CSV table of C-alpha atoms in Angstrom, one decimal:
chain,number,residue,atom,x,y,z
A,15,MET,CA,100.9,68.1,137.0
A,16,GLN,CA,101.5,68.4,141.0
A,17,THR,CA,98.2,68.9,143.5
A,18,ARG,CA,100.1,71.9,145.3
A,19,PRO,CA,98.6,74.5,147.5
A,20,THR,CA,95.6,77.3,146.4
A,21,ARG,CA,96.6,80.4,146.2
A,22,ARG,CA,93.6,81.9,148.8
A,23,THR,CA,92.4,81.8,151.9
A,24,ALA,CA,89.2,84.1,150.7
A,25,LEU,CA,86.6,83.6,148.1
A,26,LEU,CA,87.1,86.8,145.9
A,27,LEU,CA,84.9,90.5,147.1
A,28,GLY,CA,86.1,93.1,144.9
A,29,LEU,CA,89.0,94.3,142.6
A,30,THR,CA,90.1,96.8,144.6
A,31,LEU,CA,93.2,96.3,146.4
A,32,ALA,CA,93.2,97.6,150.0
A,33,ALA,CA,94.5,101.0,149.9
A,34,ALA,CA,95.8,101.0,145.9
A,35,PRO,CA,96.0,104.3,143.7
A,36,ALA,CA,93.0,104.7,141.5
A,37,THR,CA,95.9,104.4,138.9
A,38,ALA,CA,96.6,100.6,140.0
A,39,LEU,CA,93.6,99.2,138.6
A,40,VAL,CA,92.8,99.4,135.2
A,41,SER,CA,89.1,98.5,133.2
A,42,ARG,CA,89.2,95.2,132.1
A,43,TYR,CA,88.4,96.1,128.9
A,44,ALA,CA,92.1,98.2,128.6
A,45,SER,CA,94.7,97.6,125.4
A,46,PRO,CA,97.6,96.0,127.3
A,47,ALA,CA,99.7,99.6,126.6
A,48,ASP,CA,96.9,101.0,128.8
A,49,ALA,CA,96.8,98.8,131.2
A,50,ALA,CA,101.1,98.9,131.3
A,51,VAL,CA,102.2,101.0,134.6
A,52,GLN,CA,106.4,102.4,134.4
A,53,ALA,CA,108.8,99.5,134.2
A,54,THR,CA,110.8,100.9,137.1
A,55,GLY,CA,110.4,97.8,139.1
A,56,LEU,CA,109.2,93.9,139.3
A,57,ASP,CA,107.5,95.6,136.2
A,58,ASP,CA,110.2,96.0,134.3
A,59,PRO,CA,110.0,93.0,131.1
A,60,ALA,CA,113.4,90.8,132.5
A,61,LYS,CA,112.4,91.4,136.3
A,62,LYS,CA,108.9,90.3,135.5
A,63,GLU,CA,109.5,87.0,134.1
A,64,ILE,CA,112.2,85.9,137.2
A,65,ALA,CA,108.7,86.9,139.5
A,66,MET,CA,106.5,84.7,137.0
A,67,GLN,CA,108.8,81.7,137.2
A,68,ILE,CA,109.1,82.2,141.1
A,69,VAL,CA,105.4,81.8,141.6
A,70,CYS,CA,105.2,79.3,139.1
A,71,SER,CA,107.5,76.8,141.2
A,72,ALA,CA,105.4,77.2,144.2
A,73,GLU,CA,101.8,77.2,142.4
A,74,ASN,CA,103.1,74.6,139.9
A,75,SER,CA,106.3,73.0,140.9
A,76,SER,CA,108.1,73.8,137.6
A,77,LEU,CA,109.5,77.2,135.8
A,78,ASP,CA,107.7,76.9,132.8
A,79,TRP,CA,105.2,79.3,133.6
A,80,GLU,CA,103.7,79.4,130.0
A,81,ALA,CA,103.1,75.4,129.7
A,82,GLN,CA,100.4,76.7,132.5
A,83,TYR,CA,97.2,78.4,130.5
A,84,THR,CA,95.9,74.5,129.1
A,85,TYR,CA,96.1,74.1,133.3
A,86,ILE,CA,93.2,73.0,135.2
A,87,GLU,CA,91.8,71.1,138.0
A,88,ASP,CA,89.9,70.9,140.9
A,89,ILE,CA,92.3,70.4,143.7
A,90,ASP,CA,89.8,69.9,146.9
A,91,ASP,CA,90.2,73.2,148.5
A,92,GLY,CA,86.4,74.4,148.4
A,93,ARG,CA,86.8,77.1,144.9
A,94,GLY,CA,86.1,74.4,142.6
A,95,TYR,CA,88.3,74.6,139.7
A,96,THR,CA,91.3,76.5,139.5
A,97,ALA,CA,93.6,76.9,135.7
A,98,GLY,CA,95.2,79.1,134.2
A,99,ILE,CA,98.6,80.4,134.7
A,100,ILE,CA,97.8,82.2,137.6
A,101,GLY,CA,95.3,79.5,139.3
A,102,PHE,CA,91.7,80.9,138.3
A,103,CYS,CA,88.8,79.9,140.3
A,104,SER,CA,85.7,78.9,139.3
A,105,GLY,CA,84.4,79.5,142.8
A,106,THR,CA,86.2,82.9,143.2
A,107,GLY,CA,84.9,84.6,140.2
A,108,ASP,CA,88.2,85.6,138.7
A,109,MET,CA,87.7,83.0,136.7
A,110,LEU,CA,84.5,84.4,135.2
A,111,GLU,CA,85.4,87.6,134.7
A,112,LEU,CA,88.3,86.4,132.5
A,113,VAL,CA,85.8,83.8,130.2
A,114,GLU,CA,83.8,87.0,130.4
A,115,LEU,CA,86.5,88.9,129.0
A,116,TYR,CA,87.8,86.0,125.9
A,117,ALA,CA,83.8,86.1,124.9
A,118,ASP,CA,84.0,89.7,124.6
A,119,ARG,CA,87.2,89.8,122.6
A,120,LYS,CA,86.5,86.5,120.7
A,121,PRO,CA,82.2,85.9,120.3
A,122,GLY,CA,81.1,82.5,120.1
A,123,ASN,CA,84.8,80.7,121.5
A,124,VAL,CA,84.7,77.3,123.0
A,125,LEU,CA,84.7,78.8,127.0
A,126,GLN,CA,81.1,81.0,126.4
A,127,LYS,CA,78.5,78.7,126.3
A,128,TYR,CA,79.8,78.3,130.2
A,129,LEU,CA,79.2,81.0,131.3
A,130,PRO,CA,75.9,81.3,132.7
A,131,ALA,CA,77.3,78.1,134.6
A,132,LEU,CA,80.4,79.9,135.8
A,133,ARG,CA,77.8,82.9,137.5
A,134,ASP,CA,76.0,80.0,138.8
A,135,VAL,CA,79.0,78.6,140.5
A,136,ASP,CA,80.3,81.6,141.6
A,137,GLY,CA,80.7,81.2,145.5
A,138,SER,CA,80.8,77.4,145.1
A,139,ASP,CA,82.9,74.7,144.8
A,140,SER,CA,80.2,73.0,142.2
A,141,HIS,CA,80.7,71.7,139.0
A,142,ASP,CA,77.4,72.0,138.1
A,143,GLY,CA,76.9,73.0,134.4
A,144,LEU,CA,80.6,72.7,133.8
A,145,ASP,CA,80.7,68.9,133.9
A,146,PRO,CA,81.8,66.7,131.8
A,147,ASN,CA,83.4,68.5,129.3
A,148,TYR,CA,85.2,72.1,131.0
A,149,THR,CA,88.4,70.7,131.2
A,150,LYS,CA,88.8,69.4,127.9
A,151,ASP,CA,87.1,73.0,126.3
A,152,TRP,CA,89.3,75.2,128.9
A,153,LYS,CA,92.7,73.2,126.9
A,154,THR,CA,91.6,73.7,123.7
A,155,ALA,CA,90.8,77.4,124.7
A,156,ALA,CA,94.6,77.6,125.5
A,157,SER,CA,95.5,77.1,122.9
A,158,ASP,CA,94.2,80.2,121.3
A,159,THR,CA,96.4,82.7,121.3
A,160,ALA,CA,93.6,84.7,122.2
A,161,PHE,CA,92.5,83.3,126.0
A,162,GLN,CA,96.1,83.0,126.3
A,163,GLN,CA,96.6,87.4,125.9
A,164,CYS,CA,93.2,87.3,128.1
A,165,GLN,CA,94.8,85.3,131.3
A,166,ASN,CA,97.8,87.6,130.6
A,167,ASP,CA,95.7,90.4,130.6
A,168,GLU,CA,94.1,89.5,134.3
A,169,ARG,CA,96.9,88.4,135.4
A,170,ASP,CA,98.2,91.7,135.5
A,171,ARG,CA,94.8,94.0,136.0
A,172,VAL,CA,93.3,91.8,138.8
A,173,TYR,CA,96.9,90.9,140.5
A,174,PHE,CA,100.5,91.8,139.2
A,175,ASN,CA,100.0,95.7,138.4
A,176,PRO,CA,98.2,96.3,141.3
A,177,SER,CA,100.4,94.4,143.7
A,178,VAL,CA,103.7,96.3,142.5
A,179,SER,CA,101.6,99.1,142.4
A,180,ARG,CA,101.1,99.4,146.1
A,181,GLY,CA,104.8,98.3,146.1
A,182,LYS,CA,106.4,100.8,144.3
A,183,SER,CA,103.9,103.7,147.2
A,184,ASP,CA,105.2,102.0,150.3
A,185,GLY,CA,108.6,102.2,148.8
A,186,LEU,CA,109.8,98.9,148.7
A,187,ARG,CA,112.5,98.0,145.6
A,188,ILE,CA,112.0,95.0,143.3
A,189,LEU,CA,112.0,92.1,146.4
A,190,GLY,CA,109.5,93.6,148.7
A,191,GLN,CA,107.1,94.3,145.1
A,192,PHE,CA,107.6,90.6,144.3
A,193,CYS,CA,106.6,89.6,148.3
A,194,TYR,CA,103.2,91.7,147.7
A,195,TYR,CA,103.2,89.7,144.6
A,196,ASP,CA,103.1,86.6,146.0
A,197,ALA,CA,100.9,87.5,148.4
A,198,ILE,CA,97.9,88.3,146.4
A,199,VAL,CA,98.4,85.7,144.3
A,200,MET,CA,97.8,83.0,147.0
A,201,HIS,CA,95.1,85.1,149.1
A,202,GLY,CA,93.5,87.5,147.0
A,203,PRO,CA,92.4,91.0,146.9
A,204,GLY,CA,90.9,92.6,149.3
A,205,ASN,CA,90.7,93.7,153.2
A,206,GLY,CA,90.1,90.6,154.7
A,207,GLY,CA,92.0,89.4,157.5
A,208,THR,CA,94.4,87.0,155.5
A,209,SER,CA,93.8,88.9,152.4
A,210,PHE,CA,96.3,90.8,151.3
A,211,GLY,CA,95.1,94.2,152.9
A,212,GLY,CA,94.5,92.5,155.7
A,213,ILE,CA,98.3,90.9,155.9
A,214,ARG,CA,99.9,94.4,154.6
A,215,SER,CA,97.4,96.0,158.1
A,216,ARG,CA,98.7,93.7,160.0
A,217,ALA,CA,102.4,94.1,159.2
A,218,LEU,CA,101.4,97.9,160.1
A,219,GLN,CA,100.8,97.5,163.2
A,220,THR,CA,104.6,96.6,164.1
A,221,ALA,CA,106.9,98.5,161.6
A,222,LYS,CA,106.2,101.1,158.6
A,223,PRO,CA,107.8,100.9,155.4
A,224,PRO,CA,110.3,102.8,153.5
A,225,ALA,CA,107.6,105.7,152.3
A,226,GLN,CA,106.8,106.2,156.1
A,227,GLY,CA,110.1,106.8,156.8
A,228,GLY,CA,110.5,102.8,158.5
A,229,ASN,CA,113.9,100.9,157.5
A,230,GLU,CA,113.0,97.9,154.2
A,231,THR,CA,114.4,94.9,156.0
A,232,THR,CA,112.5,95.4,158.9
A,233,TYR,CA,108.8,96.6,157.1
A,234,LEU,CA,109.8,93.5,154.7
A,235,ASN,CA,110.3,90.7,157.6
A,236,ALA,CA,107.3,91.9,159.2
A,237,PHE,CA,105.6,91.7,156.0
A,238,LEU,CA,106.3,88.0,155.9
A,239,ASP,CA,105.9,87.5,159.4
A,240,ALA,CA,102.2,88.4,158.3
A,241,ARG,CA,102.2,86.2,155.3
A,242,VAL,CA,103.1,83.4,157.8
A,243,TRP,CA,100.1,84.0,160.3
A,244,ALA,CA,97.8,84.5,157.4
A,245,MET,CA,98.6,81.0,155.8
A,246,LYS,CA,98.7,78.8,159.1
A,247,GLN,CA,95.3,79.9,159.0
A,248,GLU,CA,93.9,77.2,156.4
A,249,GLU,CA,95.3,73.7,156.0
A,250,ALA,CA,96.4,74.1,152.7
A,251,HIS,CA,98.5,76.3,153.4
A,252,SER,CA,100.3,75.5,156.2
A,253,ASP,CA,103.7,74.7,154.2
A,254,THR,CA,105.1,78.2,154.4
A,255,SER,CA,108.2,77.3,152.0
A,256,ARG,CA,107.7,79.8,149.3
A,257,VAL,CA,108.6,82.2,152.1
A,258,ASP,CA,110.8,80.7,154.6
A,259,THR,CA,113.0,79.1,151.7
A,260,ALA,CA,112.8,81.7,149.2
A,261,GLN,CA,111.8,85.7,150.3
A,262,ARG,CA,113.1,85.1,153.5
A,263,VAL,CA,116.3,83.8,152.0
A,264,TRP,CA,116.8,86.4,149.1
A,265,LEU,CA,115.8,89.4,152.2
A,266,GLY,CA,118.5,87.4,154.6
A,267,ASN,CA,121.2,88.1,152.0
A,268,GLY,CA,120.4,91.5,151.1
A,269,ASN,CA,119.0,91.1,147.8
A,270,LEU,CA,116.4,93.6,147.8
A,271,ASP,CA,116.9,93.9,144.0
A,272,LEU,CA,116.1,90.4,143.2
A,273,ASN,CA,119.3,90.1,140.9
A,274,THR,CA,120.0,86.3,139.5
A,275,PRO,CA,121.5,84.2,140.1
A,276,LEU,CA,118.6,83.1,142.7
A,277,ASP,CA,118.4,79.9,144.5
A,278,TRP,CA,115.6,78.2,146.4
A,279,LYS,CA,113.2,76.1,147.7
A,280,VAL,CA,109.4,75.5,147.5
A,281,TYR,CA,108.2,72.5,148.9
A,282,GLY,CA,111.9,70.8,149.3
A,283,ASP,CA,112.2,71.0,145.5
A,284,PRO,CA,115.3,73.2,144.6
A,285,TYR,CA,114.9,75.3,141.7
A,286,HIS,CA,117.7,77.9,140.1
A,287,ILE,CA,117.6,81.3,138.0
A,288,GLY,CA,121.2,82.2,136.3
């Protein structure tokens, strides 16, 4: 597994996506059917699979996102352990909530004993109470389909569903919804200047989305400009190729529906989906 930039530029300050409709957020314990939103965009199963692969290319240098359930390491970014299919972090709250969900669904599981430690290290890069066996036990848990489903559901609840819902509300097609999703994966939800809400607010200062009468391509270029600015505020994100040689290329080609075939590069590595 290659070390790669982590996704957040700020600690999660809550799970509410700035300006997102209330219906975009669902209970942690909602069923997958309850959490689903109408499949009219990136949430179409085929398009969602493409989105998972593209994000995985940037987060894990692979298209095989389902191989990442077992992934866990400290990449020395100040956020403790980063793990799983979306990079849940011990220092940013989302790993804690994932393990809490797993304990709720499957009491007595191998990770439940770490809940006190995860609460203690939240907001820091500490491993206190986690080492030396947490990484081993995470990988054991990741072979459990119940834990895999928990990862899927938390990814959707915190990141995928809110970003797709916000994209639809802004009148964006599938590429725009993906741009939102990739941004919230890296930067986290919230209103801070370098969080998703801050990036969107910065874009709105120079362009309007289609829902407000603006041109979609013009708005998405403004959003990607704001995204690149946010990435450059932190050394871990200073390589902006996931925007420059992927999303910006598709936008320039007019591929607003993210249709295949897709070719792109991240950190200089080429990828293809036929």
